[in-house]
XYZ file of C-alpha atoms in Angstrom:
662
model
C 24.341 36.574 -7.139
C 24.393 32.851 -6.396
C 23.388 31.684 -2.954
C 26.479 31.201 -0.829
C 25.522 27.850 0.683
C 25.626 24.826 -1.612
C 22.975 22.246 -0.758
C 23.856 18.774 -1.993
C 20.876 16.979 -3.503
C 21.089 13.586 -1.819
C 18.125 13.177 0.566
C 14.775 11.609 -0.339
C 12.848 14.726 -1.398
C 14.960 17.847 -0.763
C 13.066 20.007 -3.250
C 9.718 19.174 -1.651
C 11.045 19.941 1.841
C 12.508 23.202 0.573
C 9.214 24.378 -0.925
C 7.182 23.525 2.175
C 9.684 25.081 4.596
C 10.757 28.202 2.723
C 7.947 29.456 0.494
C 5.435 31.598 2.331
C 2.402 30.554 0.294
C 3.079 26.853 0.864
C 4.019 26.778 4.556
C 0.692 25.409 5.766
C 0.276 22.983 2.887
C 0.512 19.250 3.409
C 3.373 17.762 1.329
C 0.871 15.275 -0.085
C -1.279 18.171 -1.283
C 1.704 19.569 -3.186
C 2.246 16.293 -5.008
C -1.328 15.189 -5.693
C -4.542 16.884 -6.782
C -8.129 15.729 -7.018
C -11.542 17.277 -6.451
C -11.288 16.687 -2.703
C -8.769 19.570 -2.542
C -11.341 22.156 -3.658
C -13.406 24.275 -1.281
C -17.189 24.390 -1.286
C -18.401 27.264 -3.486
C -21.107 28.200 -0.978
C -18.867 30.407 1.158
C -18.549 32.813 -1.786
C -20.721 35.901 -1.272
C -24.022 35.924 -3.175
C -23.322 32.541 -4.831
C -26.659 31.079 -3.721
C -28.498 34.107 -5.101
C -26.639 33.775 -8.413
C -27.615 30.090 -8.707
C -31.250 30.801 -7.854
C -31.440 33.629 -10.391
C -29.969 31.533 -13.211
C -32.286 28.598 -12.497
C -35.402 30.734 -12.186
C -34.756 32.841 -15.288
C -33.955 29.735 -17.342
C -37.129 28.007 -16.149
C -39.267 30.983 -17.137
C -37.451 31.206 -20.513
C -36.353 34.774 -19.884
C -33.324 36.099 -21.765
C -29.926 35.538 -20.113
C -26.963 37.524 -21.441
C -23.377 36.533 -20.599
C -21.041 39.505 -21.169
C -17.332 38.783 -20.761
C -14.119 40.766 -20.829
C -11.816 40.417 -23.847
C -8.740 38.926 -22.161
C -8.034 35.226 -21.712
C -9.639 35.065 -18.260
C -12.749 36.878 -19.494
C -13.068 34.655 -22.562
C -12.327 31.465 -20.599
C -14.841 32.269 -17.849
C -17.548 33.248 -20.348
C -17.108 30.146 -22.517
C -16.890 27.821 -19.502
C -20.227 29.042 -18.177
C -21.858 29.248 -21.627
C -20.843 25.719 -22.611
C -22.175 24.334 -19.333
C -25.475 26.188 -19.549
C -25.992 24.994 -23.122
C -25.536 21.352 -22.130
C -27.129 21.095 -18.652
C -30.728 19.783 -18.605
C -31.965 22.696 -16.469
C -30.907 25.170 -19.176
C -31.612 23.346 -22.459
C -34.540 25.643 -23.244
C -32.886 28.786 -21.824
C -32.818 31.914 -23.979
C -29.037 32.443 -23.832
C -26.839 35.020 -25.604
C -23.067 35.478 -25.325
C -21.200 38.764 -25.867
C -17.647 39.938 -25.194
C -15.991 43.335 -25.200
C -13.664 44.290 -28.043
C -10.294 46.026 -27.983
C -11.906 49.328 -29.011
C -14.074 49.379 -25.874
C -12.784 50.967 -22.659
C -12.569 48.665 -19.652
C -15.666 47.215 -18.010
C -19.192 48.613 -18.072
C -18.292 51.644 -20.159
C -20.984 53.564 -22.031
C -20.356 51.449 -25.149
C -20.933 48.243 -23.160
C -24.051 49.623 -21.461
C -25.408 50.614 -24.881
C -24.814 47.098 -26.263
C -26.518 45.560 -23.233
C -29.548 47.818 -23.583
C -29.878 46.871 -27.268
C -29.699 43.163 -26.373
C -32.586 43.646 -23.880
C -31.714 40.844 -21.437
C -33.796 40.007 -18.400
C -30.689 38.713 -16.601
C -27.168 40.009 -17.249
C -24.070 38.104 -16.077
C -20.845 40.096 -16.340
C -17.625 38.099 -16.240
C -14.255 39.554 -15.213
C -15.532 43.082 -14.628
C -18.264 44.987 -12.812
C -17.110 45.035 -9.180
C -16.187 48.723 -9.250
C -19.102 49.942 -11.361
C -22.030 50.244 -8.984
C -23.486 53.325 -10.726
C -23.649 51.587 -14.118
C -25.198 48.471 -12.558
C -27.759 50.549 -10.712
C -28.709 52.206 -14.030
C -29.269 48.766 -15.594
C -31.299 47.405 -12.680
C -33.414 50.572 -12.844
C -34.389 49.432 -16.358
C -35.558 46.089 -14.957
C -32.410 44.133 -15.864
C -31.283 41.787 -13.089
C -27.475 41.557 -12.728
C -24.990 38.921 -11.579
C -21.327 39.929 -11.418
C -18.612 37.257 -11.484
C -15.347 39.081 -10.870
C -12.124 38.971 -8.870
C -10.910 42.563 -9.129
C -10.700 44.994 -6.224
C -14.064 45.844 -4.673
C -14.824 49.445 -3.656
C -16.734 50.428 -0.545
C -20.093 50.686 -2.300
C -21.576 47.429 -3.557
C -24.430 47.807 -6.067
C -27.968 47.134 -4.837
C -30.137 44.350 -6.274
C -27.061 42.647 -7.701
C -25.450 39.290 -6.918
C -21.755 40.259 -6.669
C -19.753 37.012 -6.535
C -16.237 38.206 -5.712
C -13.830 36.581 -3.208
C -12.194 39.967 -2.542
C -15.320 41.343 -0.861
C -14.621 42.243 2.764
C -17.572 40.092 3.833
C -16.365 37.066 1.850
C -15.670 33.963 3.946
C -14.155 32.074 1.036
C -10.709 30.706 2.048
C -9.015 31.949 -1.158
C -8.916 35.628 -2.153
C -6.881 35.454 -5.359
C -8.727 33.196 -7.759
C -9.535 34.262 -11.315
C -12.958 34.681 -12.898
C -12.636 31.434 -14.880
C -12.259 29.674 -11.514
C -15.357 31.546 -10.276
C -17.272 30.275 -13.329
C -16.171 26.777 -12.352
C -17.394 27.441 -8.797
C -20.753 28.637 -10.092
C -21.092 25.512 -12.244
C -20.282 23.243 -9.280
C -22.791 25.182 -7.149
C -25.500 24.647 -9.783
C -24.777 20.906 -9.940
C -24.905 20.663 -6.137
C -28.018 22.863 -5.901
C -29.947 20.548 -8.238
C -29.019 17.414 -6.239
C -30.532 15.712 -3.189
C -27.536 16.813 -1.094
C -28.563 20.464 -1.304
C -29.220 21.919 2.161
C -28.737 18.514 3.827
C -27.485 19.026 7.385
C -24.639 17.003 8.880
C -23.546 17.053 12.507
C -20.378 16.251 14.421
C -19.583 16.307 18.157
C -16.077 17.447 19.114
C -14.224 17.716 22.410
C -12.702 21.148 23.094
C -9.371 21.713 24.822
C -11.144 22.341 28.135
C -12.864 18.963 27.908
C -16.323 20.313 27.030
C -18.356 18.817 24.201
C -19.525 20.928 21.265
C -21.994 19.990 18.538
C -21.074 21.293 15.074
C -23.434 21.542 12.101
C -22.482 21.610 8.415
C -24.516 22.441 5.341
C -23.392 22.533 1.683
C -19.785 22.060 2.727
C -19.779 24.927 5.245
C -19.539 24.762 9.042
C -22.448 26.825 10.311
C -22.017 29.606 12.833
C -24.565 30.251 15.589
C -26.080 33.103 13.545
C -26.402 30.837 10.513
C -28.067 28.151 12.620
C -30.552 30.717 13.893
C -31.210 31.863 10.344
C -32.004 28.425 8.910
C -34.421 27.846 11.785
C -36.060 31.276 11.260
C -35.361 32.125 7.584
C -38.143 34.682 7.122
C -36.575 36.990 9.690
C -33.631 37.653 7.345
C -34.581 37.084 3.706
C -32.114 37.146 0.821
C -31.360 40.551 -0.677
C -32.495 39.036 -4.002
C -35.871 37.978 -2.534
C -37.838 40.445 -4.626
C -35.982 39.619 -7.846
C -36.624 35.845 -7.863
C -40.137 34.935 -9.103
C -42.362 33.614 -6.315
C -42.894 30.272 -8.009
C -39.156 29.676 -8.161
C -38.263 30.392 -4.548
C -36.777 27.222 -3.146
C -37.200 25.318 0.059
C -34.442 27.226 1.839
C -37.188 29.651 2.903
C -38.722 26.965 5.139
C -37.357 26.318 8.653
C -34.983 23.335 8.939
C -35.236 20.878 11.826
C -31.755 20.297 13.330
C -32.807 16.827 14.451
C -32.845 15.764 10.783
C -29.052 16.185 10.563
C -27.036 13.186 9.354
C -23.870 12.074 11.204
C -20.529 13.356 9.943
C -18.868 10.548 7.898
C -15.950 9.925 10.283
C -14.908 6.697 8.564
C -14.750 8.264 5.105
C -11.113 8.572 3.985
C -9.385 10.679 1.323
C -5.993 10.472 -0.370
C -4.948 13.844 1.060
C -5.393 15.076 4.673
C -8.328 17.512 4.636
C -10.147 19.862 6.979
C -13.689 18.889 7.966
C -15.381 21.207 5.461
C -13.543 19.972 2.376
C -13.811 16.349 3.482
C -17.564 16.554 4.002
C -18.219 18.463 0.780
C -16.212 15.897 -1.194
C -18.144 13.086 0.522
C -21.450 14.715 -0.433
C -20.363 15.350 -4.025
C -19.384 11.693 -4.401
C -22.982 10.776 -3.627
C -24.242 12.858 -6.596
C -24.436 10.833 -9.858
C -21.794 11.928 -12.445
C -20.917 15.017 -10.431
C -17.151 14.811 -10.956
C -17.504 13.517 -14.526
C -19.399 16.700 -15.413
C -16.941 18.907 -13.551
C -13.795 17.381 -15.038
C -14.342 18.966 -18.437
C -14.906 22.356 -16.806
C -11.453 22.397 -15.210
C -9.651 23.065 -18.508
C -10.720 26.686 -18.954
C -10.440 27.330 -15.206
C -6.782 26.295 -15.401
C -6.109 28.375 -18.512
C -7.623 31.454 -16.866
C -5.614 30.852 -13.672
C -2.290 30.735 -15.535
C -2.902 33.530 -18.038
C -4.287 35.922 -15.422
C -1.145 35.317 -13.339
C -2.895 34.010 -10.251
C -0.556 32.799 -7.465
C -0.019 29.055 -7.832
C -0.585 28.226 -4.194
C -3.583 26.688 -2.472
C -6.573 25.990 -4.659
C -5.029 27.546 -7.776
C -2.407 24.793 -7.905
C -5.194 22.214 -7.974
C -7.125 24.036 -10.706
C -4.048 23.977 -12.924
C -3.131 20.351 -12.213
C -6.713 19.217 -12.813
C -6.784 21.280 -16.021
C -3.610 19.600 -17.329
C -5.198 16.177 -16.814
C -8.465 17.273 -18.439
C -6.723 18.845 -21.449
C -4.578 15.764 -21.996
C -7.723 13.584 -22.007
C -9.393 16.063 -24.361
C -6.458 15.883 -26.779
C -6.574 12.100 -27.173
C -10.262 11.456 -26.479
C -13.691 12.444 -27.711
C -14.764 15.186 -25.319
C -17.326 17.911 -25.934
C -14.932 20.860 -26.426
C -14.190 20.389 -30.125
C -12.764 23.900 -30.514
C -10.248 23.603 -27.717
C -9.189 20.150 -28.954
C -8.502 21.473 -32.464
C -6.500 24.348 -30.976
C -4.277 21.850 -29.118
C -3.728 19.972 -32.378
C -2.952 23.097 -34.406
C -0.450 24.193 -31.751
C 1.205 20.756 -32.119
C 1.392 20.220 -28.372
C 2.475 16.943 -26.834
C -0.523 14.540 -26.846
C 1.086 12.533 -24.024
C 0.781 15.395 -21.542
C -0.183 19.077 -21.627
C 2.137 21.155 -19.412
C 1.941 24.401 -17.463
C 4.222 25.940 -20.081
C 1.638 25.032 -22.748
C -1.047 26.953 -20.848
C 1.080 30.058 -20.343
C 3.099 30.159 -23.558
C 0.898 28.535 -26.209
C -2.815 28.218 -25.415
C -3.280 31.381 -23.318
C -1.479 33.818 -25.645
C -3.488 32.591 -28.655
C -6.779 33.168 -26.807
C -5.517 36.532 -25.559
C -4.416 37.563 -29.048
C -7.983 37.731 -30.336
C -8.918 40.390 -27.757
C -5.688 42.311 -28.321
C -6.363 42.456 -32.055
C -9.982 43.537 -31.662
C -11.382 40.096 -32.610
C -12.425 38.643 -29.249
C -15.482 36.980 -30.780
C -13.194 34.688 -32.810
C -11.778 33.167 -29.620
C -15.307 32.741 -28.234
C -16.561 31.178 -31.475
C -13.710 28.672 -31.385
C -14.159 27.677 -27.740
C -17.917 27.244 -28.211
C -17.539 25.228 -31.452
C -19.269 21.849 -31.368
C -18.488 20.809 -34.955
C -15.029 19.362 -35.673
C -14.658 20.800 -39.190
C -15.793 24.270 -38.093
C -13.486 24.048 -35.070
C -10.452 23.226 -37.241
C -11.123 26.251 -39.459
C -11.570 28.543 -36.458
C -8.412 27.220 -34.777
C -6.353 28.028 -37.874
C -7.895 31.517 -37.975
C -7.035 32.123 -34.319
C -3.421 31.105 -34.912
C -3.186 33.529 -37.836
C -4.518 36.303 -35.567
C -1.806 35.424 -33.050
C 0.845 35.717 -35.784
C -0.480 39.216 -36.545
C -0.160 40.002 -32.832
C 3.454 38.821 -32.786
C 4.335 41.007 -35.757
C 2.659 44.026 -34.164
C 4.537 43.391 -30.906
C 7.841 43.163 -32.800
C 7.201 46.457 -34.602
C 6.312 48.189 -31.338
C 9.404 46.818 -29.584
C 11.603 48.133 -32.407
C 10.055 51.564 -31.890
C 10.551 51.326 -28.122
C 14.258 50.579 -28.587
C 14.663 53.584 -30.887
C 12.662 55.732 -28.434
C 15.095 55.059 -25.586
C 18.168 55.082 -27.827
C 17.421 58.695 -28.834
C 17.231 59.824 -25.214
C 18.859 57.314 -22.821
C 18.128 59.580 -19.861
C 14.487 58.463 -20.114
C 15.541 55.195 -18.486
C 16.859 56.900 -15.336
C 13.413 57.667 -13.862
C 11.849 55.535 -11.111
C 9.224 54.321 -13.584
C 9.858 53.768 -17.304
C 7.452 55.541 -19.660
C 7.007 55.267 -23.430
C 4.537 56.839 -25.861
C 4.793 57.853 -29.492
C 2.008 58.555 -32.003
C 3.067 55.739 -34.360
C 2.793 52.965 -31.745
C 0.228 50.277 -32.665
C -2.636 49.333 -30.308
C -3.590 46.011 -28.783
C -0.276 44.781 -27.379
C 0.509 47.397 -24.735
C 0.554 44.845 -21.893
C 3.134 42.658 -23.632
C 5.344 45.645 -24.450
C 5.111 47.028 -20.893
C 6.112 43.622 -19.512
C 9.175 43.515 -21.773
C 10.128 47.029 -20.688
C 10.053 45.805 -17.064
C 12.236 42.822 -17.985
C 14.764 45.089 -19.701
C 14.997 47.979 -17.243
C 14.078 46.242 -13.958
C 11.613 49.012 -13.074
C 7.829 49.521 -13.227
C 6.828 50.454 -16.776
C 4.036 52.294 -18.590
C 3.455 51.908 -22.317
C 0.801 53.870 -24.257
C -0.448 53.496 -27.849
C -3.108 55.459 -29.802
C -6.435 53.633 -30.113
C -9.635 54.722 -31.891
C -9.128 58.447 -31.434
C -7.960 58.180 -27.824
C -5.137 56.071 -26.395
C -4.791 52.994 -24.196
C -1.989 52.211 -21.813
C -0.696 49.388 -19.646
C 1.349 49.512 -16.466
C 3.315 46.607 -15.017
C 5.019 46.262 -11.643
C 8.615 45.169 -11.143
C 8.546 44.039 -7.526
C 5.784 43.953 -4.908
C 4.514 47.480 -5.585
C 0.788 47.912 -6.285
C 0.298 49.615 -9.656
C -3.348 50.399 -8.856
C -2.074 52.836 -6.211
C -0.060 54.646 -8.880
C -3.016 54.735 -11.279
C -5.259 56.096 -8.532
C -2.810 58.962 -7.924
C -2.958 59.810 -11.650
C -6.672 59.138 -12.124
C -7.572 62.743 -13.036
C -5.900 62.153 -16.414
C -7.732 58.916 -17.310
C -11.043 58.162 -18.939
C -11.081 54.725 -17.275
C -8.582 52.572 -15.380
C -8.473 49.239 -13.554
C -6.656 45.935 -13.209
C -4.651 44.021 -10.617
C -1.908 45.102 -8.184
C 0.693 43.664 -10.580
C -0.840 44.763 -13.884
C -3.168 47.625 -14.722
C -4.619 49.354 -17.750
C -6.206 52.673 -18.639
C -7.701 54.721 -21.450
C -6.768 58.357 -21.915
C -7.487 61.286 -24.249
C -4.593 62.158 -26.542
C -4.446 65.709 -25.184
C -3.949 64.378 -21.643
C -0.845 62.301 -22.474
C 1.746 65.110 -22.028
C 0.117 66.044 -18.706
C 0.233 62.424 -17.610
C 3.967 62.152 -18.336
C 4.659 65.422 -16.527
C 2.852 64.154 -13.421
C 4.060 60.564 -13.613
C 7.670 60.885 -12.508
C 6.938 62.789 -9.294
C 3.974 60.519 -8.444
C 6.089 57.421 -9.129
C 8.851 58.693 -6.843
C 6.363 59.189 -3.993
C 4.660 55.874 -4.764
C 7.866 53.858 -4.635
C 9.212 55.726 -1.600
C 6.297 54.242 0.349
C 7.219 50.736 -0.788
C 9.984 49.653 1.571
C 10.137 46.166 0.053
C 11.078 47.409 -3.382
C 14.447 45.883 -4.395
C 17.168 48.530 -4.584
C 19.300 46.415 -6.911
C 18.727 43.419 -9.136
C 19.916 40.267 -7.369
C 19.613 36.698 -8.569
C 19.173 34.249 -5.721
C 19.127 30.506 -6.181
C 17.001 27.937 -4.393
C 19.768 25.348 -4.684
C 23.365 25.469 -5.852
C 24.328 22.057 -7.205
C 27.242 20.274 -8.806
C 27.001 19.438 -12.537
C 26.935 15.705 -11.738
C 23.885 16.250 -9.477
C 21.801 17.274 -12.514
C 20.637 13.692 -12.907
C 17.387 11.787 -13.362
C 16.566 11.882 -9.642
C 16.591 15.678 -9.501
C 14.711 15.950 -12.805
C 11.943 13.624 -11.556
C 11.528 15.648 -8.351
C 11.225 18.831 -10.379
C 8.588 17.291 -12.638
C 6.534 16.008 -9.684
C 6.402 19.490 -8.120
C 4.854 21.311 -11.062
C 2.983 23.581 -11.639
C 5.233 26.575 -11.094
C 4.255 30.159 -11.817
C 3.169 33.401 -10.188
C 3.499 33.209 -6.396
C 5.339 29.892 -6.618
C 8.162 30.454 -9.116
C 10.073 27.678 -10.771
C 12.929 26.249 -8.738
C 16.012 28.289 -9.578
C 19.210 26.251 -9.682
C 22.754 27.553 -9.572
C 25.791 25.709 -10.903
C 29.361 26.759 -10.056
C 32.511 26.215 -12.078
C 30.687 24.808 -15.087
C 32.612 23.971 -18.268
C 30.752 24.034 -21.574
C 31.205 21.519 -24.402
C 29.487 20.890 -27.754
C 28.576 24.570 -28.092
C 26.147 25.206 -30.999
C 25.246 28.780 -32.086
C 21.620 29.197 -33.229
C 19.931 31.889 -35.361
C 23.258 33.296 -36.515
C 24.674 33.296 -32.989
C 21.749 35.104 -31.356
C 21.053 32.032 -29.210
C 23.329 29.195 -28.123
C 22.946 25.570 -27.035
C 25.595 23.561 -25.176
C 26.303 20.745 -22.714
C 28.188 20.870 -19.415
C 30.892 18.428 -18.457
C 29.502 16.073 -15.828
C 25.743 16.584 -16.383
C 25.223 13.957 -19.076
C 22.986 14.623 -22.060
C 21.051 17.547 -20.518
C 21.017 20.496 -22.938
C 21.548 24.076 -21.770
C 19.980 27.006 -23.668
C 20.804 30.718 -23.645
C 18.325 32.961 -25.461
C 19.209 36.338 -27.027
C 22.701 36.474 -25.483
C 24.542 33.917 -27.606
C 27.252 36.285 -28.835
C 27.787 37.661 -25.332
C 28.199 34.120 -23.987
C 30.684 33.113 -26.684
C 32.714 36.254 -26.004
C 32.717 35.445 -22.285
C 33.792 31.867 -22.994
C 36.774 33.025 -25.025
C 38.156 34.737 -21.913
C 37.173 32.236 -19.199
C 37.698 28.513 -18.828
C 34.724 28.036 -16.523
C 31.672 29.973 -15.416
C 28.772 30.060 -12.937
C 25.180 30.053 -14.099
C 21.615 30.344 -12.822
C 18.511 28.954 -14.495
C 15.661 26.503 -14.354
C 14.525 23.287 -15.971
C 11.986 23.225 -18.783
C 10.222 20.488 -20.706
C 10.382 21.032 -24.459
C 8.219 19.283 -27.068
C 9.388 19.601 -30.658
C 8.689 17.501 -33.747
C 7.155 14.688 -31.749
C 9.898 14.456 -29.121
C 9.757 15.602 -25.495
C 13.048 16.569 -23.840
C 14.160 18.344 -20.706
C 16.477 21.300 -21.025
C 18.028 23.888 -18.746
C 17.196 27.528 -19.551
C 20.040 29.802 -18.445
C 18.879 33.082 -16.892
C 22.347 34.375 -15.944
C 25.957 33.388 -16.540
C 29.247 34.859 -15.346
C 31.405 34.766 -12.242
C 29.364 34.892 -9.038
C 30.487 36.671 -5.913
C 32.179 34.328 -3.469
């Protein structure tokens, strides 16, 4: 239904005020921080757990020329995080002679450190293993590797169980002991954080103390100390003055000759004064301000980091991270970096050729490009069992090779689209034969002729169609693999946990999970699913009982002008956790109606809103039938920038049309 109160768009920045006042994830955000992004907005990486140990291990193993293996997951976040770190390590002076190998899981492998992955790692014989986008929940497997003398770093953002593996640097913001201000950042962003930590660690600013005196509310003076962008607690101050009393848990794994000066006591009197006069474009807390000030003092620090933002932004969008806080800045910085890459001569030849093959707008890469063009192509390789092709492209340093690999990756994506289409046709027939299957609390679909590799996409489309959580399963290499997607705020990992006795492996996020299962367990899973889903959803009081469409603003057709369009553009990026602004229009009258694809889609204009085009996908015939019986209609949708054949235009994508309740 449309919102009942119409808000006229006439004040200076009504959309900005709305976002700040109404959206939970943005309430404490400065309006300036919504509109602008630069490196000052990012937090110091040194509040991430085990980040210092991870940096020390990488530096020491590279210096001693021991073998470092990067092992990433097959999805877009796993590939992006792996290639981001690999590209940096290959180009940074500290790692030019490092013995580096890159591997990724394939679609035939179960999730994470399965026995197949452990076997591959053992054959590779690394001295240092870095897992990317998995490993947090696999303490037993990590312990088995460390028992063989393999040191392990885990970069991951999935849920962390109670037991954390020993002798392992687990860099995960979801750890209960993590002091990092953001909990929901993807692994590609963690790779970026590790890279920035390495750059800072190898500079003169490393471990430099700064001090600031503040006046408390009771009038007393307090002296604060900062190091590496972090305000130090009393315990931390004690530790840096007596470091040997509490050594790092990695102390025995880092060669003696490579242990750094942090082991020596630090004299507090050597602290530098906090740069009070230093100003930034955006109001910042003391920690971010100081860290940015220090980073500015490091030669070419931001120049080196700028090119690393691209894959961090791609991972953030494709892994559906909430676009609030730091994630917004990662994406905005990535859009700037990718646009410069497209028209300039940057080091990522593979990614540049992919942008060209996708025929994106060279004047400005958009959030839509990340989520609907770049990300799906990278994801497609893993879905089709060819993850290494995405890695080979992103690590390409030769333009001709990169062009060939980009074309190959696009052809793989076309195969993925065809497989998805065939599976969706089978899903429709599956539910058409027995419509009662759609009446359960969770929608379930499995048939032996389903094709593997696209279960997540199909499950998402089932959610969109039936407005319920959905599970889709397809046979895969003798067993089967399934995906589950949430509809509302429910946590799908809770459902998977309740059904875990049927799975070989399972994991994922609260919104999206996956599992592998033996074929003979599938009927038992379905039998148990419906009762478990009923109990699961009964505990979720926030689950919507009916599908409502609420608008952010209801406007008049004549208010859809340049002023509103510019405000919308300035407030990007929109996405998970910060959805696009949803606009409602009442009593609209369509003109210049043009059926597309034989009437499947339709394009039209609205009287009073100028040249803005309105698009309805997949419901063209339904709309034309409605129009034949009604002179006017209400609609809900959002704005979208479209680039086609060299032209960029704004259009309005209609989500719903009809007669709204008064």
